[in-house]
Amino acid sequence: MRIAVLLSAGLHPVSGAPVLPRVEAQAIRLAAGLAASSEIFGLHAGPEAAAVAEALGQGLDRIEHFAVAAGEDPVPALVARLAERAPDLILAGRRSQGGDESGLVPYALARALAMPLLPDVVAAAAAEDGALRLDQSLGRGALRRVLVRGPVVVTCHPDAPAPLAYAYGRARRGRVETVAIAPVATPAPTLAAEQRPYRRRPRIVKGAPAGGSAAERLKAATGESGPAGSGRLLIQPDPEDAAREILTYLRQIGVVAAPAEPKT
C-alpha cells in the first residue's frame, strides 16, 4: 500500500516558530499503523522544507518538497505529483495551523484527481481484500465505520490517537527531497456569491403581534402595549402612591409574589 501524507507549514500560536500541526502528526500515526510493509511518504508544497522537517522525527522516512512561492496555490503541484505516484491513500489534516487555514486543499485534490473524500477519520485499519476500515467521527462521541476500496482522500480528526513520540535519531536518518515537477493547470474555483453593501436589519420587537396592524406594532415597539401599557401615569405622586404603583407592577410581571389570602 502506498500512502501519501500532506504536510503544511504550521506556526506555533505563541512563538510563531515553524511547527508541524498536531493533526498532521496524528495522520502520520494513522498511516504508520496501517501496515508495516506500506510505503509512506510526505508531500509539501511551499517556499521552504524546514517548516515540515519535524515530520521526519514523527514517523516519516522521506518528504518530497515542491518549491512553490509564498502565497501561490499549492494544489497544481500536488495534483501533478499525486497523479504520477498514484497512492492508494492520501492522508491530510483538517487544516493548517497559524498560517493559511482554509482547509480546502484536500477537497481540491479529491476533485482534481476524481477521488472520494472521507473527512474526520479517527481510526484506520486494513481489512480483507485490500479494503480499508475507517472510523469517522460524527460529533458528540458518535462514530460511523466505513469500508473503502480503491484510492481515497482522508482527513484526520483531532480525536484520533496522539502523535508518535519524536525520535531525534529517526529525524537525522530521514531525508527531504526537492522535486521539480510541472504543475497541472487546475481551474480556479468559482464562488456563486453576490456582493452587496451591508444593510442593517430591523430589530425584532419582543412580544410584537405577528398579524397586527401598523399601529399595534408601533405601540409594541414604544412600550404602549402589554404590561408597560397597562400602568398609570403619575405626575409628582405621593411617595406612598408611587411605591404602591411600583409594587402593583412588579406583581403583574411576576417579580413579587401576590400576598397570600388570610385563612378563615
PDB file of C-alpha atoms in Angstrom:
ATOM      1  CA  MET A   1       0.000   0.000   0.000  1.00  0.00           C
ATOM      2  CA  ARG A   2       1.303   3.421  -0.952  1.00  0.00           C
ATOM      3  CA  ILE A   3       0.314   6.216   1.435  1.00  0.00           C
ATOM      4  CA  ALA A   4       0.909   9.940   0.955  1.00  0.00           C
ATOM      5  CA  VAL A   5       0.630  12.350   3.891  1.00  0.00           C
ATOM      6  CA  LEU A   6       0.068  16.010   3.069  1.00  0.00           C
ATOM      7  CA  LEU A   7       2.148  18.396   5.190  1.00  0.00           C
ATOM      8  CA  SER A   8       1.660  22.115   5.711  1.00  0.00           C
ATOM      9  CA  ALA A   9       3.833  24.873   7.147  1.00  0.00           C
ATOM     10  CA  GLY A  10       2.264  25.482  10.539  1.00  0.00           C
ATOM     11  CA  LEU A  11       3.180  28.197  13.024  1.00  0.00           C
ATOM     12  CA  HIS A  12       3.260  27.954  16.794  1.00  0.00           C
ATOM     13  CA  PRO A  13       0.348  30.012  18.206  1.00  0.00           C
ATOM     14  CA  VAL A  14       2.574  31.701  20.833  1.00  0.00           C
ATOM     15  CA  SER A  15       6.120  31.924  19.481  1.00  0.00           C
ATOM     16  CA  GLY A  16       5.307  31.946  15.770  1.00  0.00           C
ATOM     17  CA  ALA A  17       8.069  29.393  15.106  1.00  0.00           C
ATOM     18  CA  PRO A  18       7.572  26.776  12.355  1.00  0.00           C
ATOM     19  CA  VAL A  19       5.866  23.699  13.763  1.00  0.00           C
ATOM     20  CA  LEU A  20       4.184  20.590  12.420  1.00  0.00           C
ATOM     21  CA  PRO A  21       0.418  20.819  13.039  1.00  0.00           C
ATOM     22  CA  ARG A  22      -0.662  18.244  15.601  1.00  0.00           C
ATOM     23  CA  VAL A  23      -3.474  16.858  13.452  1.00  0.00           C
ATOM     24  CA  GLU A  24      -0.971  16.122  10.662  1.00  0.00           C
ATOM     25  CA  ALA A  25       1.281  14.306  13.135  1.00  0.00           C
ATOM     26  CA  GLN A  26      -1.800  12.274  14.075  1.00  0.00           C
ATOM     27  CA  ALA A  27      -2.321  11.498  10.386  1.00  0.00           C
ATOM     28  CA  ILE A  28       1.246  10.164  10.247  1.00  0.00           C
ATOM     29  CA  ARG A  29       0.437   7.820  13.123  1.00  0.00           C
ATOM     30  CA  LEU A  30      -2.659   6.558  11.317  1.00  0.00           C
ATOM     31  CA  ALA A  31      -0.530   5.844   8.262  1.00  0.00           C
ATOM     32  CA  ALA A  32       2.156   4.077  10.309  1.00  0.00           C
ATOM     33  CA  GLY A  33      -0.422   1.818  11.945  1.00  0.00           C
ATOM     34  CA  LEU A  34      -1.990   0.527   8.752  1.00  0.00           C
ATOM     35  CA  ALA A  35       0.711  -1.917   7.623  1.00  0.00           C
ATOM     36  CA  ALA A  36       4.412  -2.403   8.240  1.00  0.00           C
ATOM     37  CA  SER A  37       5.059  -3.000   4.531  1.00  0.00           C
ATOM     38  CA  SER A  38       3.371   0.214   3.392  1.00  0.00           C
ATOM     39  CA  GLU A  39       5.309   2.892   1.568  1.00  0.00           C
ATOM     40  CA  ILE A  40       4.681   6.123   3.446  1.00  0.00           C
ATOM     41  CA  PHE A  41       5.988   9.478   2.277  1.00  0.00           C
ATOM     42  CA  GLY A  42       5.154  13.099   2.941  1.00  0.00           C
ATOM     43  CA  LEU A  43       4.310  15.811   0.433  1.00  0.00           C
ATOM     44  CA  HIS A  44       4.822  19.518   0.994  1.00  0.00           C
ATOM     45  CA  ALA A  45       4.448  22.406  -1.447  1.00  0.00           C
ATOM     46  CA  GLY A  46       5.865  25.670  -0.177  1.00  0.00           C
ATOM     47  CA  PRO A  47       8.836  28.019  -0.271  1.00  0.00           C
ATOM     48  CA  GLU A  48      10.899  26.065   2.304  1.00  0.00           C
ATOM     49  CA  ALA A  49      11.063  22.492   3.545  1.00  0.00           C
ATOM     50  CA  ALA A  50      12.374  23.357   7.019  1.00  0.00           C
ATOM     51  CA  ALA A  51       8.815  24.041   8.143  1.00  0.00           C
ATOM     52  CA  VAL A  52       7.890  20.338   7.804  1.00  0.00           C
ATOM     53  CA  ALA A  53      11.240  18.714   8.715  1.00  0.00           C
ATOM     54  CA  GLU A  54       9.793  17.861  12.129  1.00  0.00           C
ATOM     55  CA  ALA A  55       7.641  15.212  10.451  1.00  0.00           C
ATOM     56  CA  LEU A  56      10.758  13.070   9.932  1.00  0.00           C
ATOM     57  CA  GLY A  57      11.006  12.545  13.676  1.00  0.00           C
ATOM     58  CA  GLN A  58       7.274  11.827  13.948  1.00  0.00           C
ATOM     59  CA  GLY A  59       7.343   8.697  11.784  1.00  0.00           C
ATOM     60  CA  LEU A  60       8.151   9.646   8.176  1.00  0.00           C
ATOM     61  CA  ASP A  61      11.305   8.444   6.421  1.00  0.00           C
ATOM     62  CA  ARG A  62      11.032  10.700   3.376  1.00  0.00           C
ATOM     63  CA  ILE A  63       9.439  14.012   2.469  1.00  0.00           C
ATOM     64  CA  GLU A  64       9.033  15.287  -1.075  1.00  0.00           C
ATOM     65  CA  HIS A  65       9.199  19.068  -1.293  1.00  0.00           C
ATOM     66  CA  PHE A  66       7.957  21.171  -4.215  1.00  0.00           C
ATOM     67  CA  ALA A  67       9.242  24.731  -4.364  1.00  0.00           C
ATOM     68  CA  VAL A  68       6.199  26.988  -4.509  1.00  0.00           C
ATOM     69  CA  ALA A  69       6.363  30.739  -3.933  1.00  0.00           C
ATOM     70  CA  ALA A  70       4.751  32.150  -0.814  1.00  0.00           C
ATOM     71  CA  GLY A  71       1.091  32.876  -1.398  1.00  0.00           C
ATOM     72  CA  GLU A  72       0.923  30.679  -4.516  1.00  0.00           C
ATOM     73  CA  ASP A  73      -1.648  27.911  -4.821  1.00  0.00           C
ATOM     74  CA  PRO A  74      -0.015  24.567  -3.857  1.00  0.00           C
ATOM     75  CA  VAL A  75      -2.764  22.428  -5.392  1.00  0.00           C
ATOM     76  CA  PRO A  76      -1.425  22.230  -9.006  1.00  0.00           C
ATOM     77  CA  ALA A  77       1.997  20.917  -7.888  1.00  0.00           C
ATOM     78  CA  LEU A  78       0.416  18.404  -5.506  1.00  0.00           C
ATOM     79  CA  VAL A  79      -2.031  17.219  -8.164  1.00  0.00           C
ATOM     80  CA  ALA A  80       0.783  16.623 -10.658  1.00  0.00           C
ATOM     81  CA  ARG A  81       2.838  14.578  -8.201  1.00  0.00           C
ATOM     82  CA  LEU A  82      -0.079  12.570  -6.831  1.00  0.00           C
ATOM     83  CA  ALA A  83      -1.250  11.736 -10.345  1.00  0.00           C
ATOM     84  CA  GLU A  84       2.256  10.466 -11.084  1.00  0.00           C
ATOM     85  CA  ARG A  85       2.711   8.434  -7.894  1.00  0.00           C
ATOM     86  CA  ALA A  86      -0.919   7.179  -7.723  1.00  0.00           C
ATOM     87  CA  PRO A  87      -1.075   6.464  -3.957  1.00  0.00           C
ATOM     88  CA  ASP A  88      -3.749   4.179  -2.520  1.00  0.00           C
ATOM     89  CA  LEU A  89      -4.435   6.530   0.375  1.00  0.00           C
ATOM     90  CA  ILE A  90      -3.930  10.286   0.816  1.00  0.00           C
ATOM     91  CA  LEU A  91      -3.973  11.481   4.415  1.00  0.00           C
ATOM     92  CA  ALA A  92      -4.252  15.127   5.465  1.00  0.00           C
ATOM     93  CA  GLY A  93      -5.196  17.229   8.438  1.00  0.00           C
ATOM     94  CA  ARG A  94      -8.386  19.202   8.686  1.00  0.00           C
ATOM     95  CA  ARG A  95      -6.451  22.445   8.152  1.00  0.00           C
ATOM     96  CA  SER A  96      -3.103  24.062   8.798  1.00  0.00           C
ATOM     97  CA  GLN A  97      -2.116  25.881  11.987  1.00  0.00           C
ATOM     98  CA  GLY A  98      -1.225  29.539  12.276  1.00  0.00           C
ATOM     99  CA  GLY A  99      -0.918  30.157   8.534  1.00  0.00           C
ATOM    100  CA  ASP A 100      -3.300  29.761   5.599  1.00  0.00           C
ATOM    101  CA  GLU A 101      -6.063  27.694   7.172  1.00  0.00           C
ATOM    102  CA  SER A 102      -8.733  27.384   4.516  1.00  0.00           C
ATOM    103  CA  GLY A 103      -8.928  23.588   4.863  1.00  0.00           C
ATOM    104  CA  LEU A 104      -9.865  23.283   1.176  1.00  0.00           C
ATOM    105  CA  VAL A 105      -6.689  21.652  -0.144  1.00  0.00           C
ATOM    106  CA  PRO A 106      -7.828  18.015   0.434  1.00  0.00           C
ATOM    107  CA  TYR A 107     -11.166  18.778  -1.221  1.00  0.00           C
ATOM    108  CA  ALA A 108      -9.490  20.467  -4.184  1.00  0.00           C
ATOM    109  CA  LEU A 109      -7.158  17.480  -4.605  1.00  0.00           C
ATOM    110  CA  ALA A 110     -10.017  14.985  -4.422  1.00  0.00           C
ATOM    111  CA  ARG A 111     -11.918  16.938  -7.055  1.00  0.00           C
ATOM    112  CA  ALA A 112      -8.924  17.265  -9.392  1.00  0.00           C
ATOM    113  CA  LEU A 113      -7.977  13.589  -9.028  1.00  0.00           C
ATOM    114  CA  ALA A 114     -11.597  12.331  -9.189  1.00  0.00           C
ATOM    115  CA  MET A 115     -11.203  10.539  -5.847  1.00  0.00           C
ATOM    116  CA  PRO A 116     -13.707  10.189  -2.996  1.00  0.00           C
ATOM    117  CA  LEU A 117     -13.031  12.056   0.243  1.00  0.00           C
ATOM    118  CA  LEU A 118     -13.867  10.937   3.782  1.00  0.00           C
ATOM    119  CA  PRO A 119     -13.486  13.645   6.435  1.00  0.00           C
ATOM    120  CA  ASP A 120     -12.901  13.482  10.208  1.00  0.00           C
ATOM    121  CA  VAL A 121     -11.425   9.987  10.491  1.00  0.00           C
ATOM    122  CA  VAL A 122     -10.250   8.938  13.968  1.00  0.00           C
ATOM    123  CA  ALA A 123      -9.059   5.359  13.271  1.00  0.00           C
ATOM    124  CA  ALA A 124      -7.905   3.343  10.272  1.00  0.00           C
ATOM    125  CA  ALA A 125      -7.150  -0.351   9.834  1.00  0.00           C
ATOM    126  CA  ALA A 126      -6.569  -2.745   6.969  1.00  0.00           C
ATOM    127  CA  ALA A 127      -9.499  -5.027   6.140  1.00  0.00           C
ATOM    128  CA  GLU A 128      -9.861  -8.029   3.852  1.00  0.00           C
ATOM    129  CA  ASP A 129      -9.397  -7.865   0.071  1.00  0.00           C
ATOM    130  CA  GLY A 130      -7.265  -4.723   0.317  1.00  0.00           C
ATOM    131  CA  ALA A 131     -10.048  -2.604   1.774  1.00  0.00           C
ATOM    132  CA  LEU A 132      -9.674  -0.004   4.486  1.00  0.00           C
ATOM    133  CA  ARG A 133     -11.803   0.124   7.618  1.00  0.00           C
ATOM    134  CA  LEU A 134     -12.175   3.758   8.650  1.00  0.00           C
ATOM    135  CA  ASP A 135     -13.956   5.134  11.702  1.00  0.00           C
ATOM    136  CA  GLN A 136     -15.452   8.564  11.015  1.00  0.00           C
ATOM    137  CA  SER A 137     -16.336  10.974  13.799  1.00  0.00           C
ATOM    138  CA  LEU A 138     -19.897  12.298  13.669  1.00  0.00           C
ATOM    139  CA  GLY A 139     -19.559  14.566  16.689  1.00  0.00           C
ATOM    140  CA  ARG A 140     -20.511  14.094  20.359  1.00  0.00           C
ATOM    141  CA  GLY A 141     -18.739  10.744  20.518  1.00  0.00           C
ATOM    142  CA  ALA A 142     -20.694   9.102  17.696  1.00  0.00           C
ATOM    143  CA  LEU A 143     -18.710   7.079  15.141  1.00  0.00           C
ATOM    144  CA  ARG A 144     -19.505   5.594  11.749  1.00  0.00           C
ATOM    145  CA  ARG A 145     -17.499   2.691  10.345  1.00  0.00           C
ATOM    146  CA  VAL A 146     -16.844   2.846   6.610  1.00  0.00           C
ATOM    147  CA  LEU A 147     -15.248   0.234   4.332  1.00  0.00           C
ATOM    148  CA  VAL A 148     -13.394   1.815   1.404  1.00  0.00           C
ATOM    149  CA  ARG A 149     -11.737   0.176  -1.596  1.00  0.00           C
ATOM    150  CA  GLY A 150      -9.559   1.970  -4.058  1.00  0.00           C
ATOM    151  CA  PRO A 151      -7.788   5.347  -3.851  1.00  0.00           C
ATOM    152  CA  VAL A 152      -9.339   7.717  -1.319  1.00  0.00           C
ATOM    153  CA  VAL A 153      -8.553  11.044   0.340  1.00  0.00           C
ATOM    154  CA  VAL A 154      -8.944  11.080   4.133  1.00  0.00           C
ATOM    155  CA  THR A 155      -8.744  13.977   6.578  1.00  0.00           C
ATOM    156  CA  CYS A 156      -7.766  13.280  10.185  1.00  0.00           C
ATOM    157  CA  HIS A 157      -9.876  14.388  13.159  1.00  0.00           C
ATOM    158  CA  PRO A 158      -8.287  15.865  16.324  1.00  0.00           C
ATOM    159  CA  ASP A 159      -9.799  12.966  18.332  1.00  0.00           C
ATOM    160  CA  ALA A 160      -7.521  10.491  16.519  1.00  0.00           C
ATOM    161  CA  PRO A 161      -4.754   8.794  18.551  1.00  0.00           C
ATOM    162  CA  ALA A 162      -1.988  11.066  19.801  1.00  0.00           C
ATOM    163  CA  PRO A 163       1.095  11.516  17.594  1.00  0.00           C
ATOM    164  CA  LEU A 164       4.088   9.244  17.928  1.00  0.00           C
ATOM    165  CA  ALA A 165       6.887  10.374  20.198  1.00  0.00           C
ATOM    166  CA  TYR A 166       9.517  12.486  18.463  1.00  0.00           C
ATOM    167  CA  ALA A 167      12.668  10.452  17.714  1.00  0.00           C
ATOM    168  CA  TYR A 168      15.802  12.503  17.112  1.00  0.00           C
ATOM    169  CA  GLY A 169      17.707   9.618  15.530  1.00  0.00           C
ATOM    170  CA  ARG A 170      14.921   8.933  13.077  1.00  0.00           C
ATOM    171  CA  ALA A 171      14.810  12.608  12.178  1.00  0.00           C
ATOM    172  CA  ARG A 172      18.546  12.515  11.400  1.00  0.00           C
ATOM    173  CA  ARG A 173      18.156   9.427   9.213  1.00  0.00           C
ATOM    174  CA  GLY A 174      15.193  10.830   7.283  1.00  0.00           C
ATOM    175  CA  ARG A 175      15.620  12.882   4.162  1.00  0.00           C
ATOM    176  CA  VAL A 176      13.888  15.723   2.397  1.00  0.00           C
ATOM    177  CA  GLU A 177      13.934  15.541  -1.407  1.00  0.00           C
ATOM    178  CA  THR A 178      13.292  18.610  -3.514  1.00  0.00           C
ATOM    179  CA  VAL A 179      11.311  17.505  -6.572  1.00  0.00           C
ATOM    180  CA  ALA A 180      10.925  19.608  -9.708  1.00  0.00           C
ATOM    181  CA  ILE A 181       7.633  18.942 -11.416  1.00  0.00           C
ATOM    182  CA  ALA A 182       5.472  20.813 -13.907  1.00  0.00           C
ATOM    183  CA  PRO A 183       2.236  21.839 -12.191  1.00  0.00           C
ATOM    184  CA  VAL A 184      -1.041  20.746 -13.718  1.00  0.00           C
ATOM    185  CA  ALA A 185      -3.346  23.623 -14.577  1.00  0.00           C
ATOM    186  CA  THR A 186      -6.456  23.385 -12.447  1.00  0.00           C
ATOM    187  CA  PRO A 187      -9.482  25.626 -12.942  1.00  0.00           C
ATOM    188  CA  ALA A 188      -9.907  28.247 -10.270  1.00  0.00           C
ATOM    189  CA  PRO A 189     -12.944  27.672  -8.063  1.00  0.00           C
ATOM    190  CA  THR A 190     -15.860  29.946  -8.802  1.00  0.00           C
ATOM    191  CA  LEU A 191     -17.877  31.220  -5.888  1.00  0.00           C
ATOM    192  CA  ALA A 192     -21.576  31.612  -6.583  1.00  0.00           C
ATOM    193  CA  ALA A 193     -21.917  34.576  -4.245  1.00  0.00           C
ATOM    194  CA  GLU A 194     -23.382  38.026  -4.617  1.00  0.00           C
ATOM    195  CA  GLN A 195     -21.669  41.025  -3.051  1.00  0.00           C
ATOM    196  CA  ARG A 196     -23.930  43.757  -1.770  1.00  0.00           C
ATOM    197  CA  PRO A 197     -23.471  46.686   0.622  1.00  0.00           C
ATOM    198  CA  TYR A 198     -24.315  45.970   4.228  1.00  0.00           C
ATOM    199  CA  ARG A 199     -27.837  46.883   5.238  1.00  0.00           C
ATOM    200  CA  ARG A 200     -28.817  46.931   8.845  1.00  0.00           C
ATOM    201  CA  ARG A 201     -31.640  44.562   9.655  1.00  0.00           C
ATOM    202  CA  PRO A 202     -34.588  45.822  11.678  1.00  0.00           C
ATOM    203  CA  ARG A 203     -34.722  44.664  15.260  1.00  0.00           C
ATOM    204  CA  ILE A 204     -37.362  42.120  16.157  1.00  0.00           C
ATOM    205  CA  VAL A 205     -39.610  43.552  18.850  1.00  0.00           C
ATOM    206  CA  LYS A 206     -40.239  41.102  21.642  1.00  0.00           C
ATOM    207  CA  GLY A 207     -43.922  40.477  22.123  1.00  0.00           C
ATOM    208  CA  ALA A 208     -44.979  42.325  18.976  1.00  0.00           C
ATOM    209  CA  PRO A 209     -48.196  40.998  17.401  1.00  0.00           C
ATOM    210  CA  ALA A 210     -47.411  38.906  14.322  1.00  0.00           C
ATOM    211  CA  GLY A 211     -50.549  39.738  12.367  1.00  0.00           C
ATOM    212  CA  GLY A 212     -51.452  43.089  13.916  1.00  0.00           C
ATOM    213  CA  SER A 213     -51.785  46.431  12.235  1.00  0.00           C
ATOM    214  CA  ALA A 214     -49.040  49.005  11.911  1.00  0.00           C
ATOM    215  CA  ALA A 215     -50.461  50.960  14.833  1.00  0.00           C
ATOM    216  CA  GLU A 216     -50.381  47.891  17.091  1.00  0.00           C
ATOM    217  CA  ARG A 217     -46.800  47.119  16.108  1.00  0.00           C
ATOM    218  CA  LEU A 218     -45.831  50.725  16.809  1.00  0.00           C
ATOM    219  CA  LYS A 219     -47.400  50.526  20.263  1.00  0.00           C
ATOM    220  CA  ALA A 220     -45.478  47.327  20.964  1.00  0.00           C
ATOM    221  CA  ALA A 221     -42.216  48.959  19.857  1.00  0.00           C
ATOM    222  CA  THR A 222     -42.755  52.080  22.028  1.00  0.00           C
ATOM    223  CA  GLY A 223     -43.947  50.145  25.079  1.00  0.00           C
ATOM    224  CA  GLU A 224     -47.513  51.415  24.898  1.00  0.00           C
ATOM    225  CA  SER A 225     -48.984  47.902  24.874  1.00  0.00           C
ATOM    226  CA  GLY A 226     -48.584  44.841  27.042  1.00  0.00           C
ATOM    227  CA  PRO A 227     -47.641  45.127  30.731  1.00  0.00           C
ATOM    228  CA  ALA A 228     -45.955  48.504  30.173  1.00  0.00           C
ATOM    229  CA  GLY A 229     -49.078  49.981  28.621  1.00  0.00           C
ATOM    230  CA  SER A 230     -51.433  48.942  31.450  1.00  0.00           C
ATOM    231  CA  GLY A 231     -49.890  51.238  34.057  1.00  0.00           C
ATOM    232  CA  ARG A 232     -50.951  54.704  35.163  1.00  0.00           C
ATOM    233  CA  LEU A 233     -49.160  57.956  34.503  1.00  0.00           C
ATOM    234  CA  LEU A 234     -48.396  59.709  37.797  1.00  0.00           C
ATOM    235  CA  ILE A 235     -47.072  63.269  37.886  1.00  0.00           C
ATOM    236  CA  GLN A 236     -45.273  64.198  41.103  1.00  0.00           C
ATOM    237  CA  PRO A 237     -47.087  61.474  43.071  1.00  0.00           C
ATOM    238  CA  ASP A 238     -47.013  60.989  46.801  1.00  0.00           C
ATOM    239  CA  PRO A 239     -44.222  58.534  47.811  1.00  0.00           C
ATOM    240  CA  GLU A 240     -46.745  56.038  49.153  1.00  0.00           C
ATOM    241  CA  ASP A 241     -48.785  56.147  45.953  1.00  0.00           C
ATOM    242  CA  ALA A 242     -45.638  55.739  43.824  1.00  0.00           C
ATOM    243  CA  ALA A 243     -44.467  52.787  45.923  1.00  0.00           C
ATOM    244  CA  ARG A 244     -47.896  51.205  45.658  1.00  0.00           C
ATOM    245  CA  GLU A 245     -47.910  51.514  41.852  1.00  0.00           C
ATOM    246  CA  ILE A 246     -44.396  50.044  41.611  1.00  0.00           C
ATOM    247  CA  LEU A 247     -45.388  47.126  43.817  1.00  0.00           C
ATOM    248  CA  THR A 248     -48.503  46.511  41.743  1.00  0.00           C
ATOM    249  CA  TYR A 249     -46.452  46.462  38.522  1.00  0.00           C
ATOM    250  CA  LEU A 250     -43.882  44.049  39.984  1.00  0.00           C
ATOM    251  CA  ARG A 251     -46.698  41.702  40.963  1.00  0.00           C
ATOM    252  CA  GLN A 252     -48.131  41.889  37.449  1.00  0.00           C
ATOM    253  CA  ILE A 253     -44.876  40.817  35.799  1.00  0.00           C
ATOM    254  CA  GLY A 254     -44.233  38.087  38.383  1.00  0.00           C
ATOM    255  CA  VAL A 255     -41.215  39.574  40.180  1.00  0.00           C
ATOM    256  CA  VAL A 256     -43.016  39.882  43.503  1.00  0.00           C
ATOM    257  CA  ALA A 257     -45.462  37.236  44.652  1.00  0.00           C
ATOM    258  CA  ALA A 258     -49.023  38.275  45.394  1.00  0.00           C
ATOM    259  CA  PRO A 259     -49.947  38.446  49.106  1.00  0.00           C
ATOM    260  CA  ALA A 260     -51.441  35.279  50.485  1.00  0.00           C
ATOM    261  CA  GLU A 261     -55.096  35.364  51.367  1.00  0.00           C
ATOM    262  CA  PRO A 262     -55.831  35.131  55.101  1.00  0.00           C
ATOM    263  CA  LYS A 263     -57.173  31.812  56.295  1.00  0.00           C
ATOM    264  CA  THR A 264     -60.636  31.789  57.852  1.00  0.00           C
TER     265      THR A 264
END
